mmCIF file of C-alpha atoms in Angstrom:
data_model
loop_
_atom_site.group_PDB
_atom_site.id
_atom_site.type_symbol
_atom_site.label_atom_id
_atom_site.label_comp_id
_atom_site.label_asym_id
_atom_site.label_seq_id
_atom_site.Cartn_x
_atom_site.Cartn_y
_atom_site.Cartn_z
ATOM 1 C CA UNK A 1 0.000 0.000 0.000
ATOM 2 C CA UNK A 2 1.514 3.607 -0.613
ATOM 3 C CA UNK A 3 1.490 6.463 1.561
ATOM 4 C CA UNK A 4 0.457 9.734 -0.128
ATOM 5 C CA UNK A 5 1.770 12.655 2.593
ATOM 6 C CA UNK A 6 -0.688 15.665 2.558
ATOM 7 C CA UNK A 7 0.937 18.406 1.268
ATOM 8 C CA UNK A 8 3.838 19.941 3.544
ATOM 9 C CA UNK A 9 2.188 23.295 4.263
ATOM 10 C CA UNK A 10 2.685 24.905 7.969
ATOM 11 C CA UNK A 11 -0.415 27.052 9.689
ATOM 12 C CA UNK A 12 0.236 29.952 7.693
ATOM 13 C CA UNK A 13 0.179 28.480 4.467
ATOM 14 C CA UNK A 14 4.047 28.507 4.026
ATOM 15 C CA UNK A 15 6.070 26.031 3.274
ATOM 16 C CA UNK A 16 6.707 23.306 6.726
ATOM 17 C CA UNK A 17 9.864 24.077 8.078
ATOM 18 C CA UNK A 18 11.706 21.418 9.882
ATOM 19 C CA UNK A 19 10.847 20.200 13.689
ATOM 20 C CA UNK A 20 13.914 18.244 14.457
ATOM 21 C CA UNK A 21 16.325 16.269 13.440
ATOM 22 C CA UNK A 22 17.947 15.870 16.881
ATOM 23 C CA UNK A 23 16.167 13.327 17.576
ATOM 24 C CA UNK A 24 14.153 12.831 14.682
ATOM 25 C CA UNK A 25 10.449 13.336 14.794
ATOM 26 C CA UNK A 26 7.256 13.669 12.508
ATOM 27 C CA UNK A 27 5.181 10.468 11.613
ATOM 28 C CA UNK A 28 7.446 9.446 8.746
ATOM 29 C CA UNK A 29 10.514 10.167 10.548
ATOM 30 C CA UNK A 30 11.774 12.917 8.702
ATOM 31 C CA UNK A 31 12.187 15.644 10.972
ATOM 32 C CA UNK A 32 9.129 17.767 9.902
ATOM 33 C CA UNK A 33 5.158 17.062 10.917
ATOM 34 C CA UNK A 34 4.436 15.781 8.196
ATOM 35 C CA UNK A 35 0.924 13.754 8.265
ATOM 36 C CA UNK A 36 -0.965 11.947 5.674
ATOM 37 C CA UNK A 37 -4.501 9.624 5.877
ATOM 38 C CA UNK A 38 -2.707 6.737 8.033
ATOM 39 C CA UNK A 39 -1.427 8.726 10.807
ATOM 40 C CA UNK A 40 -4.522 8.554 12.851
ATOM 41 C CA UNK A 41 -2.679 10.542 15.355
ATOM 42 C CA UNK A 42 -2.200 13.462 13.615
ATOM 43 C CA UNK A 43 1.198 14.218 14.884
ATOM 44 C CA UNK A 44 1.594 17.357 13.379
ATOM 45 C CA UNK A 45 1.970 19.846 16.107
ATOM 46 C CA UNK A 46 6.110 21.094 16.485
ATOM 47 C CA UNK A 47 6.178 21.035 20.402
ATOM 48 C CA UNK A 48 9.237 21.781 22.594
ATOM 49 C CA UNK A 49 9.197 19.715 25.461
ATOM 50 C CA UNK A 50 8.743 21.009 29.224
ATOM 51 C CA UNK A 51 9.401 18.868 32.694
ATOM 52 C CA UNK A 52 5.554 19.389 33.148
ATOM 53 C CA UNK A 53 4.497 18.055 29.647
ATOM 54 C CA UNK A 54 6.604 14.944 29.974
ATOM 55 C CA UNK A 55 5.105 14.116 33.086
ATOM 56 C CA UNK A 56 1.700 15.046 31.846
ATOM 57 C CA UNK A 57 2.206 12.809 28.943
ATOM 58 C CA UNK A 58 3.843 10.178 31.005
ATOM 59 C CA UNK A 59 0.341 9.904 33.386
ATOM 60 C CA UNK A 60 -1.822 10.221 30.513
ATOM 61 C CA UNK A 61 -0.391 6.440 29.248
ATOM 62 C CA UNK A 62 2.280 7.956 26.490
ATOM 63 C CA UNK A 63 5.738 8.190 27.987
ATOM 64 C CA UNK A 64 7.545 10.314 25.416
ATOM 65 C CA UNK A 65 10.767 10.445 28.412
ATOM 66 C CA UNK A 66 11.477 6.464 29.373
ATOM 67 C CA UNK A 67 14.070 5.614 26.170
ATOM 68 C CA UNK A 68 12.950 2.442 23.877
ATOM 69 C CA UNK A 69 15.859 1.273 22.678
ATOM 70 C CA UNK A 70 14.031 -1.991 20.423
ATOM 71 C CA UNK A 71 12.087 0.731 18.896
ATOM 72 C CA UNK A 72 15.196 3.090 18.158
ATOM 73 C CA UNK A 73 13.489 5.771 20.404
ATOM 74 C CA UNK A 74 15.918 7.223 23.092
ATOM 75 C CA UNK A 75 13.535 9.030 24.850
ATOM 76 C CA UNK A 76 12.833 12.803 25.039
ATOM 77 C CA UNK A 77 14.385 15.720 27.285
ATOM 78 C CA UNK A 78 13.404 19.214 28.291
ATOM 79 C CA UNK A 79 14.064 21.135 25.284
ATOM 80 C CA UNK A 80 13.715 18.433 22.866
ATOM 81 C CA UNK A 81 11.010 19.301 19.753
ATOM 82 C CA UNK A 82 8.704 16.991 19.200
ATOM 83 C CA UNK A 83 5.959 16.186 16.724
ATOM 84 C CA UNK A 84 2.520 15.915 18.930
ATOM 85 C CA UNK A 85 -0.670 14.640 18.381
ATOM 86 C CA UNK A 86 -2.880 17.524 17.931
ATOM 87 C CA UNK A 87 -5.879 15.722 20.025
ATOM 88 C CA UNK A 88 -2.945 15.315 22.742
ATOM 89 C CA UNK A 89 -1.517 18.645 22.479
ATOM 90 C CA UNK A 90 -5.214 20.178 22.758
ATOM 91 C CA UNK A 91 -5.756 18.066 25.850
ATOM 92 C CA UNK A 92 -2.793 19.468 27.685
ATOM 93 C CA UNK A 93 -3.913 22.890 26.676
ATOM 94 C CA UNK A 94 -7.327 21.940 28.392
ATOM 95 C CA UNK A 95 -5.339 20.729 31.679
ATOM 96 C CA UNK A 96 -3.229 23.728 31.772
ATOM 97 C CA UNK A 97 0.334 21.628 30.845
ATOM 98 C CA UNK A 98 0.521 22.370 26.858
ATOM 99 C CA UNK A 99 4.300 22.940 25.864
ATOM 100 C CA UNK A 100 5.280 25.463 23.412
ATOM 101 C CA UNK A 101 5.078 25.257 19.842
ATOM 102 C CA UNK A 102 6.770 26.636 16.521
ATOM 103 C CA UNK A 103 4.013 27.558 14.174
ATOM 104 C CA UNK A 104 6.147 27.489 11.460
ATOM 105 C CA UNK A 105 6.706 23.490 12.030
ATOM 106 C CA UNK A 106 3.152 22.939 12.623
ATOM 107 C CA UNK A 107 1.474 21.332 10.309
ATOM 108 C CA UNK A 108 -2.146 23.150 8.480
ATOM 109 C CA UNK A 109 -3.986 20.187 9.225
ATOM 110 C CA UNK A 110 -3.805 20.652 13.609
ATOM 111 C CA UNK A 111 -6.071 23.024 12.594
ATOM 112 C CA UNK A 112 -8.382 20.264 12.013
ATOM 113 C CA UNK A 113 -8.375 19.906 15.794
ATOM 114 C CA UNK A 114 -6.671 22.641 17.617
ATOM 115 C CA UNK A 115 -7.650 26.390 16.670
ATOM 116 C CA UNK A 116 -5.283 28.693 15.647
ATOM 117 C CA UNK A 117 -6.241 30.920 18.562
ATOM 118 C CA UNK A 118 -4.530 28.472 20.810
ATOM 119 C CA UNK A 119 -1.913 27.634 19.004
ATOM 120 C CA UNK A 120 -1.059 30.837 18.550
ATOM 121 C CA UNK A 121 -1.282 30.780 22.834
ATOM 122 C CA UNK A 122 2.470 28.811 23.011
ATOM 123 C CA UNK A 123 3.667 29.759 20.280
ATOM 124 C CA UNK A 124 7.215 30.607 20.134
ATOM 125 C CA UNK A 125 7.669 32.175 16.576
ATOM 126 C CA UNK A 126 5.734 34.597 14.699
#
């Protein structure tokens, strides 16, 4: 089966620009959040981890910290960007824990589920 990726365009209708390479994020592993029909998660909000979001995500059943080595995944640190989940992103927003973001990483289609209005809440570029 082939994977069509929606188009790469950020928020703003630009161009996505890179989340991280360092470690490597996005749903196909490419460093942006880039997102197409299959991820189900939407991981397409840039995020830049906090002590309080880690733990957040940690109680909520999705320990982004703990490193998986069998899965290649070393585990994240404070400061670390990170490709979220919009749902999961918007739910940390609701409990008062939601980490920063770069808009210009962000994928259009959080939109979808977060508004811009609260994006633009953390964000941490124009």
């Amino acid at each position: 089966m082939e994977i069509h990726k929606f188009e790469s365009v950020n928020v703003f209708g630009q161009a996505l620009l890179p989340c991280s390479n360092d470690p490597v994020t996005g749903f196909f592993r490419d460093g942006h959040c880039n997102t197409c029909a299959e991820d189900t998660g939407r991981h397409t909000v840039c995020a830049v981890m906090t002590a309080e979001f880690l733990a957040y995500s940690k109680y909520v059943g999705n320990d982004l910290s703990t490193p998986r080595p069998e899965f290649g995944f070393a585990g994240l640190s404070v400061g670390d960007r990170w490709c979220l989940c919009a749902a999961r992103f918007l739910q940390a927003h609701d409990e008062g824990c939601a980490p920063r973001v770069m808009l210009s990483a962000t994928h259009q289609s959080a939109l979808d589920i977060v508004p811009m209005r609260v994006l633009e809440t953390y964000a941490l570029d124009e």
